Coordinates of C-alpha atoms in Angstrom, one line a residue:
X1 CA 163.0 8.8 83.8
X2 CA 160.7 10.3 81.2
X3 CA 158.1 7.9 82.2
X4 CA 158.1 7.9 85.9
X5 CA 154.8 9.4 87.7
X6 CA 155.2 12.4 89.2
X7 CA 156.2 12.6 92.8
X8 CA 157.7 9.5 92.8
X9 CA 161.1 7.8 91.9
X10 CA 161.8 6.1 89.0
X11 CA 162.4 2.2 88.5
X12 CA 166.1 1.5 89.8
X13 CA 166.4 4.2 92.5
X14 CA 165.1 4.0 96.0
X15 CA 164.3 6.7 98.1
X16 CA 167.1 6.1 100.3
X17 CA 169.0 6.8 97.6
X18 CA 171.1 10.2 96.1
X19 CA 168.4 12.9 96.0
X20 CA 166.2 13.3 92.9
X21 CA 166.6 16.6 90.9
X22 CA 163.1 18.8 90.8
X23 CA 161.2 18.4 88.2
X24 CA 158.6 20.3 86.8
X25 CA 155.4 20.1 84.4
X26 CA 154.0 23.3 82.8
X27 CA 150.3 22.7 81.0
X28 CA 149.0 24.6 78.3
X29 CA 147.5 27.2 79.8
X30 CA 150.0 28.1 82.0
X31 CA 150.0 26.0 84.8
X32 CA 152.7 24.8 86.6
X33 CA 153.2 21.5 89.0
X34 CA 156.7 20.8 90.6
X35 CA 156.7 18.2 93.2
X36 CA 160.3 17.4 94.9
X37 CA 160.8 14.7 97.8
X38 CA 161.1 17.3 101.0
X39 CA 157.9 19.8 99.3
X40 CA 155.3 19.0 96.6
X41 CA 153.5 21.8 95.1
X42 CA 150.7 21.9 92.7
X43 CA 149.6 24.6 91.2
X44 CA 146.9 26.0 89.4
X45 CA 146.0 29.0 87.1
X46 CA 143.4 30.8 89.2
X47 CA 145.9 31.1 92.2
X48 CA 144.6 27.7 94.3
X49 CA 148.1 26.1 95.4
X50 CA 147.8 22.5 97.4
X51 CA 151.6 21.9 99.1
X52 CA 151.9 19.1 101.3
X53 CA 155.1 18.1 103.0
X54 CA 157.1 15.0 104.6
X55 CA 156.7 16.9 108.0
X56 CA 153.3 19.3 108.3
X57 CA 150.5 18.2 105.2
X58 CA 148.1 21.2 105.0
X59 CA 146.0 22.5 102.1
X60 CA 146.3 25.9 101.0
X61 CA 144.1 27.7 98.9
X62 CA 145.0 30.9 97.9
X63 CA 142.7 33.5 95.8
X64 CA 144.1 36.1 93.5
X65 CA 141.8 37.9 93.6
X66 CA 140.5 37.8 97.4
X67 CA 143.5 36.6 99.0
X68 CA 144.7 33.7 100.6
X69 CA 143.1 31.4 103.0
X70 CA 144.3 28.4 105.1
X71 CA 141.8 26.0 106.2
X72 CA 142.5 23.0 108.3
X73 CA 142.9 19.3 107.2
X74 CA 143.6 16.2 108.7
X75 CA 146.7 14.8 109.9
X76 CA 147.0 12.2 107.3
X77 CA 147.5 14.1 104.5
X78 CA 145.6 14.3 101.2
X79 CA 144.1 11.7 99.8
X80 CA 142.7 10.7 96.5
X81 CA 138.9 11.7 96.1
X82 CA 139.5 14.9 98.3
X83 CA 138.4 17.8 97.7
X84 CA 140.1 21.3 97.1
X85 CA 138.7 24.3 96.9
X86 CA 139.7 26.7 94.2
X87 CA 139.7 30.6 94.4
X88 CA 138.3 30.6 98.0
X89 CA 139.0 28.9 101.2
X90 CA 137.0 26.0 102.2
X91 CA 134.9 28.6 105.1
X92 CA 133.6 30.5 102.1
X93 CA 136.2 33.8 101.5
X94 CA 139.6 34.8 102.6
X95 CA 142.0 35.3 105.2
X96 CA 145.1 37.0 105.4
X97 CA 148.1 35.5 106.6
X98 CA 148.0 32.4 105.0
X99 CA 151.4 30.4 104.7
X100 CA 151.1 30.9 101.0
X101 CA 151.6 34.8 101.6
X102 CA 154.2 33.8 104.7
X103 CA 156.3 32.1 102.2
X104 CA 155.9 34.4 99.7
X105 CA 154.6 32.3 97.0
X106 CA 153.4 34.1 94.3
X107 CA 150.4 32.9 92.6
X108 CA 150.2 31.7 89.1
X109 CA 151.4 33.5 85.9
X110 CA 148.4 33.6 84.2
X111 CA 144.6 33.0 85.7
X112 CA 142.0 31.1 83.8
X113 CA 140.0 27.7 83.8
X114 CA 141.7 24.9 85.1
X115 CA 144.1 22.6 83.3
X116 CA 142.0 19.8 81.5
X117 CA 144.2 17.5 83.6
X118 CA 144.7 17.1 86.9
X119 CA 147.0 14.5 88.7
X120 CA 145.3 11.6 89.7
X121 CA 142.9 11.8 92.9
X122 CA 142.8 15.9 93.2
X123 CA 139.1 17.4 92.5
X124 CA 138.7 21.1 92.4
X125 CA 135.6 23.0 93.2
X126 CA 134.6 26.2 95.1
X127 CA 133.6 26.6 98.1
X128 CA 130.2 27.8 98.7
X129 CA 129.9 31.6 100.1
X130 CA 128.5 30.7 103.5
X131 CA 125.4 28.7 103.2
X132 CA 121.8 30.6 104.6
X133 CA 118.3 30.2 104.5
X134 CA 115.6 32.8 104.3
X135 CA 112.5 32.5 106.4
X136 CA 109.7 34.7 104.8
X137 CA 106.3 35.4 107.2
X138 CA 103.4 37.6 105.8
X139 CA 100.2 38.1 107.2
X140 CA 97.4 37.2 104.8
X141 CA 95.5 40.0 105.4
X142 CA 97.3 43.0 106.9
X143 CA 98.9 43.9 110.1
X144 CA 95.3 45.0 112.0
X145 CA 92.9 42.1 113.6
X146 CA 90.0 42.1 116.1
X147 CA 90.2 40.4 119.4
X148 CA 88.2 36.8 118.3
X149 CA 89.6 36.9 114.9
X150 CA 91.8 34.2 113.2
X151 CA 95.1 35.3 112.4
X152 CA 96.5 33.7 109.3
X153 CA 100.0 34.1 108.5
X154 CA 102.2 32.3 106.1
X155 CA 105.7 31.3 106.3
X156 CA 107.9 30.7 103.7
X157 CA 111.7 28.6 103.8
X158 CA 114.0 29.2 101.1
X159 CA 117.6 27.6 100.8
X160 CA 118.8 30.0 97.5
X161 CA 120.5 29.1 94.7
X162 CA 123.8 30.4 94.3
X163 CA 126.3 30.5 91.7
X164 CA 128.3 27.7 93.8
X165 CA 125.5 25.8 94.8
X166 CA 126.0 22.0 93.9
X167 CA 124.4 18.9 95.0
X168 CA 126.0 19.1 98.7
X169 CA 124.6 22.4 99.3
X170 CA 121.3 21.4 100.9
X171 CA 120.4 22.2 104.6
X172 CA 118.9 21.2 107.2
X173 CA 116.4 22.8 109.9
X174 CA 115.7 20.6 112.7
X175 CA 112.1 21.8 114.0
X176 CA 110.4 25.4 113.9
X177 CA 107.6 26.2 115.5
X178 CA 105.4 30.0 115.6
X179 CA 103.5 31.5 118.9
X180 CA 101.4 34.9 119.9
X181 CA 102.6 36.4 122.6
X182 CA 101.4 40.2 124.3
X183 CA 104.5 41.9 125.7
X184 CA 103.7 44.4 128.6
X185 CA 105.9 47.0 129.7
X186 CA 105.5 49.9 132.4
X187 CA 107.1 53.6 133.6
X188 CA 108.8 52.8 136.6
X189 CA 108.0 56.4 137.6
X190 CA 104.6 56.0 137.3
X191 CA 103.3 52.5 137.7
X192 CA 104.3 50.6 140.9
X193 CA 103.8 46.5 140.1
X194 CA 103.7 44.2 142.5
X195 CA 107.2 42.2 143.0
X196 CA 107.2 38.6 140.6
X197 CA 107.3 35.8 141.8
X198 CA 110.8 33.5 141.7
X199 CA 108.9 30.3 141.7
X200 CA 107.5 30.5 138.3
X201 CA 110.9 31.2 137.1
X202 CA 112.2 28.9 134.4
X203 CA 115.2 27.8 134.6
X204 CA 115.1 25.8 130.7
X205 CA 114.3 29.5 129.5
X206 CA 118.2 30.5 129.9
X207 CA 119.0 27.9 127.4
X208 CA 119.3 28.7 123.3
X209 CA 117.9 25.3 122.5
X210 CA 114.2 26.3 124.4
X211 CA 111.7 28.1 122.5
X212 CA 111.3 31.2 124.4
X213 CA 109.0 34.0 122.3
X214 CA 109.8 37.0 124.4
X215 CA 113.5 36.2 124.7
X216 CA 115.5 39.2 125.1
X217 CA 112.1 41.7 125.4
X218 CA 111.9 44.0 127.8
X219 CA 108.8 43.8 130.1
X220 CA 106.6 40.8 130.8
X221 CA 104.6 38.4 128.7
X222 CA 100.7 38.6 130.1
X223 CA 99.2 36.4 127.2
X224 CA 100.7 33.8 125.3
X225 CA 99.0 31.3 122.9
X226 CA 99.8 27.8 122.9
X227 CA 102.9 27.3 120.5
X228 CA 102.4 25.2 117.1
X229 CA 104.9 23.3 115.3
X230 CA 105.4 23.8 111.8
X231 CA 107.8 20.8 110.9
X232 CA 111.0 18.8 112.1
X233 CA 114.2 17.9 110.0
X234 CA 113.5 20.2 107.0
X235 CA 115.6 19.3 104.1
X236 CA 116.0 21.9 101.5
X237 CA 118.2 21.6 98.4
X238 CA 119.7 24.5 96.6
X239 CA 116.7 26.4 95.6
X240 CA 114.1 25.1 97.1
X241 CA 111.4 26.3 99.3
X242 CA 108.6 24.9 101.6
X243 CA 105.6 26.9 102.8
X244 CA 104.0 26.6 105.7
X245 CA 100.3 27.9 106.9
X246 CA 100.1 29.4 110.2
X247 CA 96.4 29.8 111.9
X248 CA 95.7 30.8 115.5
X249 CA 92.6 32.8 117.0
X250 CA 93.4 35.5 118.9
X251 CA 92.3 35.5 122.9
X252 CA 89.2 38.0 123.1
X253 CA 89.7 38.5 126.8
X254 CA 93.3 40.2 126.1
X255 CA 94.1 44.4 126.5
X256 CA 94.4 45.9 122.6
X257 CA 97.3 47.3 121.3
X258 CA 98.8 50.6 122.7
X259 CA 101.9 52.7 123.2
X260 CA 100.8 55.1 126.1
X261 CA 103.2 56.9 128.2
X262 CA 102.7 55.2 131.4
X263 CA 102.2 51.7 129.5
X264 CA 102.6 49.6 126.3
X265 CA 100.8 46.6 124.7
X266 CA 102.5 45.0 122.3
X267 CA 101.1 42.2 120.3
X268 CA 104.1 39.7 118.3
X269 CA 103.9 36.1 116.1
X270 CA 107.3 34.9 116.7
X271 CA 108.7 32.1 114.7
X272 CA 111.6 30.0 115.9
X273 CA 113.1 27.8 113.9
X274 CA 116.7 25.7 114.4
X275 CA 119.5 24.5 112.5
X276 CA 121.4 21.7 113.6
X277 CA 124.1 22.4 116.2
X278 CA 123.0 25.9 116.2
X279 CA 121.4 28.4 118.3
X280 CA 117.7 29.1 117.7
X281 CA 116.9 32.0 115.6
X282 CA 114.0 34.2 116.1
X283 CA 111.8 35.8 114.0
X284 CA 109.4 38.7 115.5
X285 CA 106.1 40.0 113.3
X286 CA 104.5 42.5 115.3
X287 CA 100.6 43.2 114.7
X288 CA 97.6 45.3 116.4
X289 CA 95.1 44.6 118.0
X290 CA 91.3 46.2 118.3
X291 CA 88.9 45.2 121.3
X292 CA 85.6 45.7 121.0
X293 CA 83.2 45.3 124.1
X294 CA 80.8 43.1 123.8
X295 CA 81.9 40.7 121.1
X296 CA 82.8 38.1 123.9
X297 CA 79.3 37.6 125.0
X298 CA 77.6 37.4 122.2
X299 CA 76.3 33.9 120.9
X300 CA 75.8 33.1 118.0
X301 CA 72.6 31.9 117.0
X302 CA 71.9 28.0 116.5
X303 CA 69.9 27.7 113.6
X304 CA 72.9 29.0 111.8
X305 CA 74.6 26.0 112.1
X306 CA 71.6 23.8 110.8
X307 CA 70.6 25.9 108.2
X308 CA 70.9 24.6 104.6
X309 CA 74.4 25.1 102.7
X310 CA 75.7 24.4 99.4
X311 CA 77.8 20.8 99.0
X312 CA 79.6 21.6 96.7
X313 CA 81.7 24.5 99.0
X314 CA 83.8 23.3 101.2
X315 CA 83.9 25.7 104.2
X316 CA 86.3 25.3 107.0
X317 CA 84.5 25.9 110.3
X318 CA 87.0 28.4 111.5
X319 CA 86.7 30.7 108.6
X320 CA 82.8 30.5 108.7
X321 CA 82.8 31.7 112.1
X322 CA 85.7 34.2 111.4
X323 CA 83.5 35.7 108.8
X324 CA 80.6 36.2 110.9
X325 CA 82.4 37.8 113.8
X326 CA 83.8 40.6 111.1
X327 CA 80.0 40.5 110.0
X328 CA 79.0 41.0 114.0
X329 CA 81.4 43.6 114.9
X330 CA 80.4 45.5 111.9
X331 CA 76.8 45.3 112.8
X332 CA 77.8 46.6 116.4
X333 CA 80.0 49.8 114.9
X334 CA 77.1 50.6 112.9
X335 CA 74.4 50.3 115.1
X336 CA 76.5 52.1 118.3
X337 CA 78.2 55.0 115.8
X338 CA 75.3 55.8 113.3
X339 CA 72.7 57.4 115.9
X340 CA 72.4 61.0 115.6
X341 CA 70.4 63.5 117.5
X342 CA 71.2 67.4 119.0
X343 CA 73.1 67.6 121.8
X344 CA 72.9 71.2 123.2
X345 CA 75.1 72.6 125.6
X346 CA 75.3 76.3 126.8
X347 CA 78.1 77.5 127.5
X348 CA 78.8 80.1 130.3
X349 CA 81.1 81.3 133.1
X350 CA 80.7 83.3 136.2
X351 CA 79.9 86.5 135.1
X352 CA 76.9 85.2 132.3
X353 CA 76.3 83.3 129.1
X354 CA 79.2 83.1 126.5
X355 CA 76.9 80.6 123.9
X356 CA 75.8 77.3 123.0
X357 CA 77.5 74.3 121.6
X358 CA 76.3 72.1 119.6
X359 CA 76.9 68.5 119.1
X360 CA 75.1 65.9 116.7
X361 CA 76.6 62.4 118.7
X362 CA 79.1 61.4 121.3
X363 CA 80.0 58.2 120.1
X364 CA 82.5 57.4 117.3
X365 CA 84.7 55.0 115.8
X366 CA 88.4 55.7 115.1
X367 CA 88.9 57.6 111.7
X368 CA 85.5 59.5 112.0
X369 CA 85.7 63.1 111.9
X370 CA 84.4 65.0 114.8
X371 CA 81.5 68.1 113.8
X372 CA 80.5 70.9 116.2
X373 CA 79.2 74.2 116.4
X374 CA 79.0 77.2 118.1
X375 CA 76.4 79.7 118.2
X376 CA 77.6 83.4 120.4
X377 CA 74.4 85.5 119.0
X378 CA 72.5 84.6 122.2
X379 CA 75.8 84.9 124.2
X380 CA 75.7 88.3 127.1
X381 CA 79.5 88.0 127.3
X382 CA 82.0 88.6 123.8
X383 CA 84.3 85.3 123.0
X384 CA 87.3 86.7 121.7
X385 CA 88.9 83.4 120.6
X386 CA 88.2 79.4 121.5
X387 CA 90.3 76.1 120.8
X388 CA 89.4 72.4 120.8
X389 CA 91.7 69.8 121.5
X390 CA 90.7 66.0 120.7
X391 CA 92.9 64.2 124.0
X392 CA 93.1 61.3 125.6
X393 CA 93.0 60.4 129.5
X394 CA 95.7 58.2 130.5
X395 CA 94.8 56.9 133.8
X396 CA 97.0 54.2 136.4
X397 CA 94.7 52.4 138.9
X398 CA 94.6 53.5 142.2
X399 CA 96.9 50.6 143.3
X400 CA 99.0 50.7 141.4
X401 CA 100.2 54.2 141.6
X402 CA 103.6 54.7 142.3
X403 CA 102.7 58.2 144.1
X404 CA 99.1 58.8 145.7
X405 CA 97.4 61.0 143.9
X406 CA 99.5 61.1 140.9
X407 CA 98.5 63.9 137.7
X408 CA 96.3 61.6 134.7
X409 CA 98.5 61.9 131.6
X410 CA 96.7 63.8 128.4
X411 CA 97.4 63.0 124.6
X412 CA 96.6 65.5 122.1
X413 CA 95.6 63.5 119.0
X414 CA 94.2 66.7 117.0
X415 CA 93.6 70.7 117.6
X416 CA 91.4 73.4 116.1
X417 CA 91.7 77.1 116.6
X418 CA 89.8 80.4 116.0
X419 CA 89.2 84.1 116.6
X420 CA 85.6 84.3 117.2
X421 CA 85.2 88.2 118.2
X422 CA 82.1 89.7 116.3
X423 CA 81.1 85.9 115.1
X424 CA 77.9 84.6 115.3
X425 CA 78.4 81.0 114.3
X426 CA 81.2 78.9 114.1
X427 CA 82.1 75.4 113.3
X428 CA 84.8 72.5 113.5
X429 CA 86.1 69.3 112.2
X430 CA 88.9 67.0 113.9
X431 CA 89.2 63.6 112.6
X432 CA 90.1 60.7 115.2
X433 CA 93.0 59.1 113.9
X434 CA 93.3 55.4 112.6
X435 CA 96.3 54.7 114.6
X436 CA 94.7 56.0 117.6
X437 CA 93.8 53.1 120.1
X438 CA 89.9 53.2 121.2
X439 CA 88.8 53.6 124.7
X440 CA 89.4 50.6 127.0
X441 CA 90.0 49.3 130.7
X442 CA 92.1 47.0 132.1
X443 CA 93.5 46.1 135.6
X444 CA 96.4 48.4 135.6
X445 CA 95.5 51.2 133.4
X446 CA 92.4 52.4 131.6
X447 CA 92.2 55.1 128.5
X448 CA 89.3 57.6 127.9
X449 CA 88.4 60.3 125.1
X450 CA 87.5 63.8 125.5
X451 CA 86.7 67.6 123.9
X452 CA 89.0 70.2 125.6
X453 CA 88.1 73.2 125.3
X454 CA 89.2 76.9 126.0
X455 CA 87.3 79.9 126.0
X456 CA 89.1 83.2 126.2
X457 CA 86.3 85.7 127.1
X458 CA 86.2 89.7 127.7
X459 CA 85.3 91.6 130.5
X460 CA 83.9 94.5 129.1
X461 CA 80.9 94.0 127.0
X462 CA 81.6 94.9 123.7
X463 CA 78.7 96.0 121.5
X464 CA 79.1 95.1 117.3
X465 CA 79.6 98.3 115.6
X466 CA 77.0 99.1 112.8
X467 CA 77.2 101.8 109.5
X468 CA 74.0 104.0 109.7
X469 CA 72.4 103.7 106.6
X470 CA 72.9 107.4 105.9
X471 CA 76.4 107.6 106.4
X472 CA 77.8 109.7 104.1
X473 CA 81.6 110.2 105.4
X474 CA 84.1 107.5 106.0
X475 CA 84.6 106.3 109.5
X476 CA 87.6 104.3 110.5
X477 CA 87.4 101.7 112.9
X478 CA 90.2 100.8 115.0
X479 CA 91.3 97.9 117.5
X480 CA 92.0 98.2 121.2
X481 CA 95.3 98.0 121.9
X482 CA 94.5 96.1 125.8
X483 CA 91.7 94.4 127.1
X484 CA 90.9 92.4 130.1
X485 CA 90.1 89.0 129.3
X486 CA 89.1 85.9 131.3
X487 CA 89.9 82.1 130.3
X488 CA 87.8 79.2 131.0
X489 CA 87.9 75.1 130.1
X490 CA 85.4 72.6 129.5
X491 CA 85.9 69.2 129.3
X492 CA 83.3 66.7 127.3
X493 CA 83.4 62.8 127.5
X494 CA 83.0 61.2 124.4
X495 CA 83.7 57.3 123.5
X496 CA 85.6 56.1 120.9
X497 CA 85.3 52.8 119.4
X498 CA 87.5 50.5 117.0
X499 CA 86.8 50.4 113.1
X500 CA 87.2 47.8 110.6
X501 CA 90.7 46.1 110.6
X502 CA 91.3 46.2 107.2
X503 CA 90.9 49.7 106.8
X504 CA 93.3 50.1 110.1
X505 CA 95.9 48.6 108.3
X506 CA 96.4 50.6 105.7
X507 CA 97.8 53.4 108.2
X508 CA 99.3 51.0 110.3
X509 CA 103.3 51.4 111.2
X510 CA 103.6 47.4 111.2
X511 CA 104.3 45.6 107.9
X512 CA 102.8 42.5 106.4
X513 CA 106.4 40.9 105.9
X514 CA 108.9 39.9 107.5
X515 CA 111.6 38.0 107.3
X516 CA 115.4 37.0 108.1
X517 CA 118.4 35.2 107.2
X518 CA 119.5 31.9 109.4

């Protein structure tokens, strides 16, 4: 009897025969294994218990230190090679309830490594934690482009290595592909759009195995590019990661970026990549977008292409003419924004002349600061105070309106105040913010700059008080307590232009990276 395997009879004795008393095996460490004919048990010192029976085989695997968890196996009952998972449950953690805790097995006496023998056919390993990959997109060169220019993005898949990563742990991604899309999105109390139509309407779009971009975004998608495909069935073993290059020029004939409050333009790369028998998972990297007017008709000259180059630099075509449309809309900005000469305006209401304003240029480019000045010494009626506001005229089109005659919405981007009574000359500064979006038109909406400004004005004409040079006594002047006053607005139209991208992206809301877990 001594020698007999355990779970099973010894030589002489059937199983039909008188029942078998328990027996038992304790290890070194600890462990304990006592298999009978109606329940055998094994055991081991971290708490992982395997118990099949004559009637119901299962595996349990119960945890300690996280709990117990029952996972499902086959009808047939263990068999040798087969694989049990220590600690945790083979779905990657616990659950409570197991029918280790129902049967209130307790686990084992004292935890530690494993017994430096097993019974024959049993391997023990843990189960990994719930395997994921990590998709990683950054744009090369900020979140801010020009309409024309190549956006470059790369995108970066990582299976991580994990303490309970083994050779088994690698995954699979069956395709992923990247597209730009421009989201649009309108007040319903302000902009009336005309009904869609149903027979464009995709019916593959409802399914989770269709790339859709602007799945699950409110409004509707008025530009798309065509969608590229990055790979198909990506293997990746425990730390491992693949990189891919994503290039795509952006459509010069699209609306820029803005968040107004009658419409948006939003500009998104979206990534969608797939796992097998799983849903598609999206990943979303918004970016801006600057128009300039004027870049789309330009053409470039033809001797550049046949003038001489070096050999021995290899220059993608793309990026050569990427390079010399940054070069071209620099040229533009400089050559529209740096003129300068005194524009004079007097300022007056009905009763006579308040002053003049001054004015060296109208046109600016986003993150300029705005000078002016005012000059009352030639004015016949006092200014008491005056305010500029740098705004912004949000405007629908005329059909699409959703009343008739609807109020323009205004923006105030920046705002400069002063008491001016008894002052000669005055002056201002308001800078144009980089997140501001330039001036632009489109069919549904269009967006212009503009000065505000209020003039608060008195009646009465009050003369500037003077000390005679003789004045020997002290005199005290005092303020009115009341005065009549008139107010007055003036509105000047300037235009506002975009600026260089890359120095609108280091203000820009948008990050370079992004990335999630599939």
């Amino acid at each position: 009897m001594a020698g007999a395997e355990p779970g099973r009879a010894a030589p002489g004795h059937s199983r039909a025969g008188p029942k078998i008393r328990e027996r038992s095996r304790t290890f070194p460490n600890g462990a304990e294994w006592s298999p009978s004919l109606s329940e055998r048990r094994r055991r081991f010192p971290n708490g992982a218990e395997w118990s099949p029976s004559l009637s119901e085989r299962a595996r349990v695997a119960v945890s300690a230190a996280e709990g117990p968890c029952v996972p499902p196996v086959s009808e047939r009952g263990p068999r040798a090679g087969r694989a049990v998972s220590a600690g945790t449950g083979l779905w990657g953690g616990p659950a409570a309830g197991s029918l280790g805790s129902r049967l209130g097995r307790r686990p084992a006496r004292t935890p530690g490594s494993l017994p430096a023998r097993l019974p024959a056919g049993v391997q023990v390993r843990a189960a990994p934690a719930g395997a994921m990959i990590e998709v990683l997109a950054q744009l090369s060169r900020g979140p801010v482009f020009l309409a024309g220019e190549m956006l470059e993005c790369g995108i970066v898949f990582t299976n991580p290595l994990s303490a309970t990563s083994t050779s088994a742990s690698s995954e699979m991604l069956a395709w992923a592909s990247a597209q730009i899309h421009c989201q649009f999105h309108s007040s319903e109390n302000r902009v009336a759009l005309p009904p869609s139509d149903d027979s464009k309407h995709d019916v593959q779009a409802e399914n989770e195995t269709v790339f859709v971009p602007n799945r699950g975004e409110r409004g509707q998608c008025i530009l798309s590019t065509p969608p590229k495909i990055l790979f198909c069935d990506l293997r990746l073993d425990p730390g491992e990661s693949k990189s891919y290059s994503y290039c795509e020029t952006l459509p010069v004939d699209g609306p820029p970026s803005f968040r107004g409050q009658s419409v948006k333009y939003v500009y998104k790369l979206t990534i969608g990549c797939q796992r097998v028998n799983s849903p598609i998972k999206l990943l979303r990297v918004p970016f801006r977008v600057l128009v300039l007017h004027g870049l789309k008709d330009y053409q470039f000259p033809q001797d550049e292409v046949v003038a001489p180059s070096n050999p021995f630099l290899e220059e993608e075509e793309g990026v050569k003419k990427d390079s010399r449309l940054a070069d071209l809309a620099t040229e533009l900005l400089m050559a529209a924004t740096s003129r300068r000469s005194l524009h004079v305006y007097n300022i007056s209401n009905t009763r006579g002349k308040v002053g003049m304003f001054g004015i060296f240029k109208t046109v600016y480019k986003i993150g300029e600061d705005i000078l002016g000045t005012f000059n009352f010494s030639e004015g016949d009626i006092p200014c008491l105070q005056y305010s500029v506001s740098l705004q912004t005229e949000e405007s629908i089109q005329e059909e699409f309106q959703r009343r008739h005659g609807q109020p323009v919405s205004y923006s105030t981007h920046a705002r400069h105040q002063e008491s001016c009574l008894h002052t000669a000359r005055s002056s201002f500064s308001l800078p144009i913010p980089l997140s501001s979006t330039p001036g632009f038109t489109t069919n549904i909406v269009s967006l212009k700059w503009r000065l505000h400004f209020e003039f608060v004005t008195s009646r009465e004409s009050g003369e500037a008080h003077t000390v005679p040079e003789n004045q020997s006594e002290t005199i005290t002047w005092t303020g009115v307590e009341q005065i009549e006053v008139d107010t007055f607005s003036w509105d000047l139209p300037i235009k506002v232009l975009p600026t260089n991208p890359v120095l609108a992206s280091y203000v820009s809301q948008f990050s370079s990276t992004n990335s999630i877990t599939i």
